[in-house]
Amino acid sequence: MNPRLASEIVSLTLEHLWLVLIAIGVAALIAIPAAVALTRRAAIRRWMLGLANILQTVPSLALFGFLLPLPFIGGIGRHTAIIALCLYALLPILRNTLVGVLGVDPAVRESAVAMGMTGNQILWQVELPLAVPAILAGLRIATVTTIGTATVAAAIGAGGLGVFIFRGIATVDTATILAGAVPAAIMALAADEGLEWIEKRLSPA
Amino acid sequence: MQCAVLEIRDLTYRIGERSILREVSLEAREGETVVLLGRSGCGKTTLLKCVNGLLPPASGEIRFQGRTLSEWDPISLRRRIGYVIQDAGLFPHWTVAANIGLVPKLEKWEPGAIAARVDLLLDTVGLPPAQFARRHPHELSGGQKQRVGIARALAAEPPLLLLDEPFAALDPITRYELQRQFVSLLRATASGSGKAALFVTHDVREALLLATRIVLLKDGMIDVMASPGEFLSARTEEARAFLSGLDTPQHESAPGF
């Protein structure tokens, strides 16, 4: 393999990873607190989940296209891609956090209240620790899908491994497509395995 | 004359138009175990949950240690009332010691004092601390979980215990063992620190074994209030329905009445 291609693979892989990490990080910072707030508000929970569901169904290429003409958040480049990836990552994290917190055994929650724990104490000492495996599963699903979706980000000039794939398609060059697809697939597998390992380690009993 | 730890006056609880509890009045004094006996849906669990403010009554008054519930901050009220439920409700991600030490920790006891208290309670409920303190709830049998649940309820020396069918899910032999230990435990703590207990059950044998006073509830109203001895000769239809269960020698937990 020629050294120029090798170094391009490395730099685009890092760029790709960076896109994914920022998107997942921002999505988690939004979705986890939002989910916690929604566990206390059954009435709007359905609406918010519905909204997140709808976002998920918009085809990724179309979503990138929709964002392009928007002022401030749109335009060619990395930040538009991060916003789009972030929107996709919201749903799995939101849904899994909800499932995790709402899935806490009612007897456990009832005794927490009856023992005189405050709402905050119940959240931080009981509900969130017990929801950790579900939240991590959500992060894992979000990360794996985002690694795939992020290849499309190259279409709006955000870089990443999609650059190889689009270049390969344009030049009908399978080797170039593989130079983008294989590292992306390896990254997805590694993220899946790694996060699953952490999930198992942190599971309470 | 011992003073009443808990006084309930004309308590009514409604869900919509339906009255779950109708003008229930009773009191529990130091050292007393008041057993609320009744069929499923008679309102006995609802009554228990009104006492520690988990459910808001429609009317009536509940006084704990002389103050009405509205005068209590619900958090500090609940930390002074031990609570035991059928599934124990232990925190699965905490050790046995952490579970038992919950209320003392919430009340900001010194770690050393909590550890000493936990060890003492584990011994009291028959679980050697060296063997059990560091275990997690999933490493315990049903009976052991319930012992931990009782130890947790007793941890901060509450003057009142609420128990909602704590032994109902246990096998008959373990149940009988725990019932007998519970009696001696209450007698011991009663002589020392004057605890009152409100104990919910649908098992008349359990009621006769544990109670200093039996309150039979029917459709949200008090049908009979009597000592166990008097209850045996109670004449109401509901009381006789419960007592007729005693004639059939059905399970091992028969306490020999």
Short mmCIF file of C-alpha atoms in Angstrom, two decimals:
data_model
loop_
_atom_site.label_atom_id
_atom_site.label_comp_id
_atom_site.label_asym_id
_atom_site.label_seq_id
_atom_site.Cartn_x
_atom_site.Cartn_y
_atom_site.Cartn_z
CA MET A 1 0.00 0.00 0.00
CA ASN A 2 1.47 3.34 -0.91
CA PRO A 3 2.34 5.52 2.05
CA ARG A 4 0.19 8.44 0.87
CA LEU A 5 -2.93 6.27 0.84
CA ALA A 6 -2.00 4.80 4.23
CA SER A 7 -1.62 8.20 5.83
CA GLU A 8 -4.86 9.38 4.24
CA ILE A 9 -6.67 6.35 5.67
CA VAL A 10 -5.32 7.17 9.11
CA SER A 11 -6.22 10.86 8.98
CA LEU A 12 -9.72 10.25 7.55
CA THR A 13 -10.33 7.52 10.15
CA LEU A 14 -9.41 9.94 12.93
CA GLU A 15 -11.63 12.60 11.35
CA HIS A 16 -14.47 10.08 11.19
CA LEU A 17 -13.96 9.04 14.79
CA TRP A 18 -13.96 12.68 15.85
CA LEU A 19 -17.29 13.35 14.06
CA VAL A 20 -18.85 10.35 15.77
CA LEU A 21 -17.49 11.12 19.24
CA ILE A 22 -18.68 14.74 19.19
CA ALA A 23 -22.10 13.80 17.80
CA ILE A 24 -22.60 11.01 20.38
CA GLY A 25 -21.28 13.17 23.19
CA VAL A 26 -23.65 16.04 22.40
CA ALA A 27 -26.56 13.65 21.82
CA ALA A 28 -25.94 11.98 25.20
CA LEU A 29 -25.73 15.35 26.95
CA ILE A 30 -29.14 16.23 25.49
CA ALA A 31 -30.91 12.86 25.49
CA ILE A 32 -30.05 11.55 28.97
CA PRO A 33 -31.23 14.62 30.93
CA ALA A 34 -34.24 14.92 28.58
CA ALA A 35 -35.15 11.29 29.24
CA VAL A 36 -34.82 11.78 32.99
CA ALA A 37 -37.10 14.82 32.79
CA LEU A 38 -39.57 12.81 30.70
CA THR A 39 -39.73 10.00 33.28
CA ARG A 40 -41.42 12.57 35.54
CA ARG A 41 -43.86 13.74 32.86
CA ALA A 42 -45.90 10.90 31.43
CA ALA A 43 -48.16 13.25 29.45
CA ILE A 44 -45.53 14.66 27.09
CA ARG A 45 -43.41 11.50 27.03
CA ARG A 46 -45.33 10.00 24.11
CA TRP A 47 -45.06 13.18 22.08
CA MET A 48 -41.34 13.53 22.57
CA LEU A 49 -40.73 9.88 21.72
CA GLY A 50 -42.88 10.31 18.62
CA LEU A 51 -40.87 13.33 17.56
CA ALA A 52 -37.59 11.47 18.05
CA ASN A 53 -39.05 8.54 16.10
CA ILE A 54 -39.96 10.81 13.18
CA LEU A 55 -36.47 12.30 13.14
CA GLN A 56 -35.09 8.80 12.93
CA THR A 57 -37.15 7.98 9.83
CA VAL A 58 -35.83 10.89 7.75
CA PRO A 59 -33.29 9.42 5.30
CA SER A 60 -29.82 10.56 6.30
CA LEU A 61 -28.87 12.02 2.95
CA ALA A 62 -32.12 14.01 2.91
CA LEU A 63 -31.53 15.28 6.45
CA PHE A 64 -28.06 16.53 5.46
CA GLY A 65 -29.73 18.21 2.47
CA PHE A 66 -32.42 19.84 4.63
CA LEU A 67 -29.82 21.26 7.01
CA LEU A 68 -27.62 22.75 4.26
CA PRO A 69 -29.65 25.91 3.52
CA LEU A 70 -30.47 26.70 7.17
CA PRO A 71 -28.80 29.81 8.60
CA PHE A 72 -26.35 29.34 11.52
CA ILE A 73 -26.73 25.57 11.87
CA GLY A 74 -26.58 24.73 8.16
CA GLY A 75 -24.00 25.14 5.43
CA ILE A 76 -21.18 23.05 4.02
CA GLY A 77 -18.85 21.51 6.58
CA ARG A 78 -18.37 19.58 9.75
CA HIS A 79 -20.80 21.31 12.12
CA THR A 80 -23.81 20.60 9.88
CA ALA A 81 -22.84 16.94 9.77
CA ILE A 82 -22.45 16.82 13.54
CA ILE A 83 -25.92 18.30 14.05
CA ALA A 84 -27.46 15.74 11.70
CA LEU A 85 -25.62 12.81 13.32
CA CYS A 86 -26.58 14.10 16.72
CA LEU A 87 -30.28 14.15 15.78
CA TYR A 88 -30.03 10.52 14.71
CA ALA A 89 -28.30 9.48 17.90
CA LEU A 90 -30.93 11.11 20.13
CA LEU A 91 -33.62 8.47 19.80
CA PRO A 92 -31.78 5.32 20.89
CA ILE A 93 -30.22 7.10 23.85
CA LEU A 94 -33.49 8.77 24.84
CA ARG A 95 -35.52 5.60 24.52
CA ASN A 96 -33.06 3.38 26.36
CA THR A 97 -32.63 5.84 29.23
CA LEU A 98 -36.42 6.00 29.59
CA VAL A 99 -36.72 2.23 29.53
CA GLY A 100 -33.91 1.91 32.07
CA VAL A 101 -35.29 4.42 34.56
CA LEU A 102 -38.94 3.44 34.18
CA GLY A 103 -37.97 -0.23 34.37
CA VAL A 104 -36.74 0.03 37.97
CA ASP A 105 -38.67 -2.47 40.10
CA PRO A 106 -41.70 -0.63 41.59
CA ALA A 107 -41.03 -2.30 44.96
CA VAL A 108 -37.52 -0.80 44.96
CA ARG A 109 -38.84 2.66 44.13
CA GLU A 110 -41.62 2.37 46.70
CA SER A 111 -39.21 1.45 49.46
CA ALA A 112 -36.86 4.26 48.44
CA VAL A 113 -39.72 6.74 48.88
CA ALA A 114 -40.94 5.09 52.08
CA MET A 115 -37.45 5.16 53.60
CA GLY A 116 -37.47 8.93 53.25
CA MET A 117 -35.19 9.44 50.25
CA THR A 118 -35.71 12.71 48.38
CA GLY A 119 -36.53 12.76 44.67
CA ASN A 120 -32.92 13.66 43.83
CA GLN A 121 -31.52 10.95 46.07
CA ILE A 122 -33.77 8.38 44.41
CA LEU A 123 -32.69 9.55 40.96
CA TRP A 124 -28.93 9.58 41.62
CA GLN A 125 -28.60 6.69 44.06
CA VAL A 126 -31.26 4.31 42.80
CA GLU A 127 -32.80 5.00 39.40
CA LEU A 128 -29.76 6.09 37.38
CA PRO A 129 -27.38 3.42 38.74
CA LEU A 130 -29.96 0.75 37.97
CA ALA A 131 -30.51 2.24 34.49
CA VAL A 132 -26.79 2.26 33.61
CA PRO A 133 -26.86 -0.99 31.60
CA ALA A 134 -29.84 0.21 29.54
CA ILE A 135 -28.27 3.66 28.99
CA LEU A 136 -25.00 2.06 27.86
CA ALA A 137 -26.90 -0.21 25.49
CA GLY A 138 -28.50 2.91 24.01
CA LEU A 139 -25.11 4.57 23.62
CA ARG A 140 -23.79 1.44 21.94
CA ILE A 141 -26.63 1.29 19.40
CA ALA A 142 -26.30 5.02 18.74
CA THR A 143 -22.53 4.80 18.30
CA VAL A 144 -22.60 1.85 15.93
CA THR A 145 -25.27 3.39 13.68
CA THR A 146 -23.61 6.80 13.76
CA ILE A 147 -20.32 5.32 12.57
CA GLY A 148 -22.18 4.04 9.52
CA THR A 149 -24.27 7.16 8.93
CA ALA A 150 -21.22 9.41 9.29
CA THR A 151 -19.88 8.10 5.98
CA VAL A 152 -22.68 10.08 4.29
CA ALA A 153 -21.37 13.25 5.93
CA ALA A 154 -18.67 13.45 3.27
CA ALA A 155 -21.44 14.43 0.85
CA ILE A 156 -21.69 17.83 2.53
CA GLY A 157 -17.96 18.30 2.93
CA ALA A 158 -17.59 17.10 6.49
CA GLY A 159 -14.77 14.68 5.68
CA GLY A 160 -14.35 11.31 7.31
CA LEU A 161 -14.15 7.87 5.71
CA GLY A 162 -17.06 8.71 3.41
CA VAL A 163 -14.56 10.72 1.36
CA PHE A 164 -13.05 7.44 0.08
CA ILE A 165 -16.46 5.93 -0.57
CA PHE A 166 -17.75 8.88 -2.61
CA ARG A 167 -14.43 9.12 -4.47
CA GLY A 168 -14.52 5.41 -5.21
CA ILE A 169 -18.10 5.60 -6.47
CA ALA A 170 -17.25 8.57 -8.70
CA THR A 171 -14.23 6.79 -10.20
CA VAL A 172 -15.84 3.32 -10.15
CA ASP A 173 -12.88 2.09 -8.08
CA THR A 174 -13.72 -0.70 -5.67
CA ALA A 175 -10.37 -0.53 -3.87
CA THR A 176 -10.96 3.10 -2.94
CA ILE A 177 -14.49 2.33 -1.73
CA LEU A 178 -13.03 -0.43 0.45
CA ALA A 179 -10.42 1.97 1.83
CA GLY A 180 -13.36 3.83 3.37
CA ALA A 181 -15.75 0.97 4.07
CA VAL A 182 -13.39 -1.45 5.80
CA PRO A 183 -12.02 0.97 8.45
CA ALA A 184 -15.62 2.15 9.12
CA ALA A 185 -16.78 -1.43 9.59
CA ILE A 186 -13.84 -2.23 11.88
CA MET A 187 -14.55 0.92 13.89
CA ALA A 188 -18.22 -0.08 14.28
CA LEU A 189 -17.31 -3.62 15.40
CA ALA A 190 -14.72 -2.33 17.85
CA ALA A 191 -17.17 0.20 19.31
CA ASP A 192 -19.82 -2.51 19.64
CA GLU A 193 -17.50 -4.93 21.41
CA GLY A 194 -15.88 -2.30 23.60
CA LEU A 195 -19.13 -0.75 24.79
CA GLU A 196 -20.67 -4.16 25.34
CA TRP A 197 -17.72 -5.07 27.55
CA ILE A 198 -18.17 -1.89 29.61
CA GLU A 199 -21.91 -2.58 29.79
CA LYS A 200 -21.27 -6.02 31.26
CA ARG A 201 -18.66 -4.72 33.70
CA LEU A 202 -20.99 -2.02 35.05
CA SER A 203 -24.14 -4.11 35.29
CA PRO A 204 -25.30 -4.27 38.90
CA ALA A 205 -25.24 -7.96 39.64
CA MET B 1 -50.19 4.52 80.62
CA GLN B 2 -48.08 4.34 77.47
CA CYS B 3 -48.63 7.11 74.98
CA ALA B 4 -50.00 6.54 71.51
CA VAL B 5 -47.30 6.57 68.84
CA LEU B 6 -49.93 6.63 66.14
CA GLU B 7 -53.49 7.93 66.27
CA ILE B 8 -55.86 7.71 63.35
CA ARG B 9 -59.22 9.54 63.52
CA ASP B 10 -62.07 9.14 61.02
CA LEU B 11 -59.72 8.43 58.13
CA THR B 12 -61.41 8.33 54.73
CA TYR B 13 -59.60 7.64 51.47
CA ARG B 14 -61.24 7.84 48.07
CA ILE B 15 -60.29 7.04 44.51
CA GLY B 16 -62.71 9.12 42.47
CA GLU B 17 -66.15 8.45 43.91
CA ARG B 18 -65.21 5.13 45.46
CA SER B 19 -64.34 5.07 49.15
CA ILE B 20 -61.45 2.73 49.85
CA LEU B 21 -61.40 3.59 53.57
CA ARG B 22 -64.40 4.91 55.50
CA GLU B 23 -63.97 6.73 58.79
CA VAL B 24 -61.35 4.40 60.21
CA SER B 25 -60.13 5.24 63.71
CA LEU B 26 -57.47 3.37 65.60
CA GLU B 27 -54.32 3.91 67.57
CA ALA B 28 -51.09 2.09 68.22
CA ARG B 29 -49.26 2.51 71.50
CA GLU B 30 -45.67 1.79 72.43
CA GLY B 31 -45.00 -1.93 72.39
CA GLU B 32 -48.22 -2.72 70.56
CA THR B 33 -48.52 -4.73 67.38
CA VAL B 34 -51.77 -3.81 65.68
CA VAL B 35 -52.57 -6.29 62.94
CA LEU B 36 -54.78 -5.11 60.09
CA LEU B 37 -56.56 -8.22 58.90
CA GLY B 38 -58.75 -8.44 55.84
CA ARG B 39 -59.36 -9.79 52.37
CA SER B 40 -57.59 -8.42 49.29
CA GLY B 41 -59.00 -5.01 48.44
CA CYS B 42 -60.35 -4.27 51.92
CA GLY B 43 -58.14 -1.20 52.18
CA LYS B 44 -55.51 -2.47 54.62
CA THR B 45 -52.52 -1.59 52.44
CA THR B 46 -54.09 1.79 51.61
CA LEU B 47 -54.36 2.50 55.33
CA LEU B 48 -50.68 1.68 55.79
CA LYS B 49 -49.67 3.98 52.95
CA CYS B 50 -51.70 6.86 54.35
CA VAL B 51 -49.73 6.63 57.59
CA ASN B 52 -46.36 7.43 56.02
CA GLY B 53 -47.80 9.89 53.56
CA LEU B 54 -47.49 7.76 50.43
CA LEU B 55 -51.21 8.32 49.84
CA PRO B 56 -53.16 11.47 50.76
CA PRO B 57 -56.39 10.81 52.67
CA ALA B 58 -59.59 12.60 51.66
CA SER B 59 -60.50 13.44 55.23
CA GLY B 60 -59.67 12.52 58.80
CA GLU B 61 -56.57 12.97 60.86
CA ILE B 62 -53.41 10.98 61.41
CA ARG B 63 -51.13 11.87 64.29
CA PHE B 64 -47.64 10.45 64.64
CA GLN B 65 -45.90 11.16 67.95
CA GLY B 66 -48.60 13.70 68.73
CA ARG B 67 -48.23 15.76 65.56
CA THR B 68 -50.56 15.59 62.57
CA LEU B 69 -49.04 14.49 59.28
CA SER B 70 -49.42 17.98 57.82
CA GLU B 71 -47.14 19.26 60.58
CA TRP B 72 -44.47 16.74 59.56
CA ASP B 73 -42.06 17.16 56.68
CA PRO B 74 -42.81 13.98 54.67
CA ILE B 75 -39.11 13.12 54.32
CA SER B 76 -38.31 13.29 58.03
CA LEU B 77 -41.62 11.56 58.85
CA ARG B 78 -40.70 8.59 56.65
CA ARG B 79 -37.22 8.36 58.15
CA ARG B 80 -38.88 7.85 61.54
CA ILE B 81 -41.21 5.10 60.33
CA GLY B 82 -39.81 1.70 59.39
CA TYR B 83 -41.38 0.15 56.30
CA VAL B 84 -41.32 -3.48 55.19
CA ILE B 85 -43.10 -4.82 52.10
CA GLN B 86 -43.72 -8.25 50.65
CA ASP B 87 -40.93 -8.17 48.03
CA ALA B 88 -38.54 -6.57 50.54
CA GLY B 89 -37.71 -3.93 47.90
CA LEU B 90 -33.98 -4.11 48.62
CA PHE B 91 -31.73 -2.07 46.34
CA PRO B 92 -30.22 -4.72 44.04
CA HIS B 93 -27.05 -2.71 43.36
CA TRP B 94 -26.20 -2.24 47.05
CA THR B 95 -24.70 -4.70 49.51
CA VAL B 96 -26.75 -6.01 52.42
CA ALA B 97 -24.83 -3.67 54.74
CA ALA B 98 -25.52 -0.63 52.54
CA ASN B 99 -29.20 -1.54 52.32
CA ILE B 100 -29.54 -1.79 56.08
CA GLY B 101 -27.54 1.38 56.65
CA LEU B 102 -29.70 3.42 54.27
CA VAL B 103 -31.71 5.55 56.69
CA PRO B 104 -28.82 6.11 59.13
CA LYS B 105 -26.76 7.29 56.15
CA LEU B 106 -29.56 9.59 54.99
CA GLU B 107 -29.66 10.92 58.54
CA LYS B 108 -25.89 11.52 58.33
CA TRP B 109 -24.75 9.17 61.07
CA GLU B 110 -20.99 8.65 61.48
CA PRO B 111 -19.76 5.76 59.24
CA GLY B 112 -18.47 3.94 62.31
CA ALA B 113 -21.83 4.21 64.05
CA ILE B 114 -23.62 2.95 60.92
CA ALA B 115 -21.29 -0.05 60.61
CA ALA B 116 -21.78 -0.95 64.27
CA ARG B 117 -25.56 -0.61 63.96
CA VAL B 118 -25.61 -2.76 60.80
CA ASP B 119 -23.61 -5.53 62.49
CA LEU B 120 -25.88 -5.48 65.51
CA LEU B 121 -29.02 -5.65 63.37
CA LEU B 122 -27.65 -8.47 61.21
CA ASP B 123 -27.01 -10.46 64.39
CA THR B 124 -30.49 -9.59 65.65
CA VAL B 125 -32.20 -10.94 62.55
CA GLY B 126 -30.03 -14.07 62.53
CA LEU B 127 -27.65 -13.30 59.67
CA PRO B 128 -23.98 -13.42 60.80
CA PRO B 129 -22.40 -10.13 59.58
CA ALA B 130 -19.13 -11.77 58.53
CA GLN B 131 -21.06 -13.97 56.17
CA PHE B 132 -23.81 -11.64 54.93
CA ALA B 133 -22.78 -7.95 55.18
CA ARG B 134 -21.00 -7.84 51.84
CA ARG B 135 -23.47 -9.92 49.84
CA HIS B 136 -25.88 -8.48 47.30
CA PRO B 137 -29.62 -9.13 47.47
CA HIS B 138 -29.53 -11.58 44.54
CA GLU B 139 -27.25 -13.81 46.62
CA LEU B 140 -29.93 -14.20 49.31
CA SER B 141 -32.91 -16.52 49.69
CA GLY B 142 -36.41 -15.09 50.04
CA GLY B 143 -36.36 -15.48 53.82
CA GLN B 144 -32.91 -13.86 54.09
CA LYS B 145 -34.06 -10.91 51.96
CA GLN B 146 -37.01 -10.40 54.25
CA ARG B 147 -34.72 -10.49 57.30
CA VAL B 148 -32.60 -7.80 55.68
CA GLY B 149 -35.79 -5.84 54.92
CA ILE B 150 -36.75 -5.95 58.60
CA ALA B 151 -33.23 -4.99 59.69
CA ARG B 152 -33.34 -2.05 57.27
CA ALA B 153 -36.66 -0.90 58.69
CA LEU B 154 -35.29 -1.05 62.25
CA ALA B 155 -31.98 0.67 61.42
CA ALA B 156 -32.65 4.21 62.63
CA GLU B 157 -34.61 3.11 65.71
CA PRO B 158 -38.02 4.20 64.39
CA PRO B 159 -40.79 4.41 67.00
CA LEU B 160 -43.24 2.92 64.47
CA LEU B 161 -42.97 0.03 62.00
CA LEU B 162 -45.30 -0.48 59.04
CA LEU B 163 -45.30 -4.00 57.62
CA ASP B 164 -47.27 -4.99 54.53
CA GLU B 165 -47.57 -8.78 54.35
CA PRO B 166 -43.82 -9.14 54.91
CA PHE B 167 -43.95 -12.94 55.17
CA ALA B 168 -46.63 -13.72 52.59
CA ALA B 169 -44.28 -14.79 49.81
CA LEU B 170 -42.22 -17.18 51.97
CA ASP B 171 -42.53 -20.93 52.21
CA PRO B 172 -44.52 -22.06 55.29
CA ILE B 173 -41.54 -23.21 57.34
CA THR B 174 -39.49 -20.07 56.78
CA ARG B 175 -42.61 -17.99 57.40
CA TYR B 176 -43.25 -19.62 60.76
CA GLU B 177 -39.60 -19.19 61.72
CA LEU B 178 -39.67 -15.48 60.85
CA GLN B 179 -43.01 -14.92 62.57
CA ARG B 180 -41.68 -16.37 65.82
CA GLN B 181 -38.45 -14.40 65.61
CA PHE B 182 -40.44 -11.28 64.83
CA VAL B 183 -42.48 -11.73 68.02
CA SER B 184 -39.38 -12.03 70.18
CA LEU B 185 -37.73 -9.16 68.28
CA LEU B 186 -40.70 -6.86 68.91
CA ARG B 187 -40.97 -7.89 72.54
CA ALA B 188 -37.25 -7.18 72.96
CA THR B 189 -37.32 -3.83 71.23
CA ALA B 190 -40.62 -2.95 72.90
CA SER B 191 -39.19 -3.32 76.37
CA GLY B 192 -36.16 -1.27 75.39
CA SER B 193 -37.39 1.52 73.18
CA GLY B 194 -41.15 1.29 72.90
CA LYS B 195 -41.91 0.48 69.27
CA ALA B 196 -45.35 0.27 67.82
CA ALA B 197 -46.09 -1.80 64.74
CA LEU B 198 -48.88 -1.79 62.20
CA PHE B 199 -48.89 -5.15 60.45
CA VAL B 200 -50.99 -5.96 57.40
CA THR B 201 -51.95 -9.56 56.64
CA HIS B 202 -54.73 -11.69 55.22
CA ASP B 203 -53.64 -14.67 57.28
CA VAL B 204 -55.70 -15.06 60.45
CA ARG B 205 -53.14 -17.41 62.02
CA GLU B 206 -50.43 -14.83 61.52
CA ALA B 207 -52.71 -12.19 63.03
CA LEU B 208 -53.41 -14.32 66.11
CA LEU B 209 -49.71 -15.10 66.54
CA LEU B 210 -48.32 -11.58 66.18
CA ALA B 211 -51.02 -9.19 67.30
CA THR B 212 -51.58 -7.48 70.58
CA ARG B 213 -54.69 -6.13 68.86
CA ILE B 214 -56.46 -7.28 65.73
CA VAL B 215 -58.32 -4.85 63.49
CA LEU B 216 -60.51 -6.66 60.98
CA LEU B 217 -61.28 -4.49 57.96
CA LYS B 218 -64.20 -5.10 55.63
CA ASP B 219 -64.92 -2.89 52.62
CA GLY B 220 -62.81 -0.09 54.06
CA MET B 221 -64.50 -0.09 57.47
CA ILE B 222 -63.52 -1.57 60.80
CA ASP B 223 -65.56 -4.72 61.32
CA VAL B 224 -63.97 -5.94 64.53
CA MET B 225 -61.31 -4.47 66.81
CA ALA B 226 -60.27 -6.89 69.53
CA SER B 227 -57.44 -8.58 71.35
CA PRO B 228 -56.49 -11.97 69.83
CA GLY B 229 -58.33 -13.74 72.66
CA GLU B 230 -61.51 -11.74 72.13
CA PHE B 231 -61.22 -12.05 68.39
CA LEU B 232 -61.56 -15.84 68.63
CA SER B 233 -65.12 -15.37 69.88
CA ALA B 234 -66.02 -12.46 67.57
CA ARG B 235 -69.49 -12.90 66.15
CA THR B 236 -69.54 -10.87 62.92
CA GLU B 237 -69.95 -12.67 59.64
CA GLU B 238 -66.54 -11.57 58.36
CA ALA B 239 -64.76 -12.58 61.57
CA ARG B 240 -66.39 -16.01 61.46
CA ALA B 241 -65.40 -16.39 57.81
CA PHE B 242 -61.78 -15.78 58.79
CA LEU B 243 -61.96 -17.96 61.92
CA SER B 244 -63.50 -20.87 60.03
CA GLY B 245 -60.15 -21.15 58.23
CA LEU B 246 -58.64 -22.19 61.56
CA ASP B 247 -60.65 -25.41 61.77
CA THR B 248 -59.04 -26.89 58.70
CA PRO B 249 -55.49 -27.92 59.63
CA GLN B 250 -54.04 -26.72 56.32
CA HIS B 251 -50.48 -25.63 56.85
CA GLU B 252 -47.49 -25.96 59.08
CA SER B 253 -47.50 -22.38 60.25
CA ALA B 254 -50.41 -23.13 62.61
CA PRO B 255 -49.20 -21.42 65.75
CA GLY B 256 -51.13 -23.76 68.03
CA PHE B 257 -54.12 -21.66 68.93
#
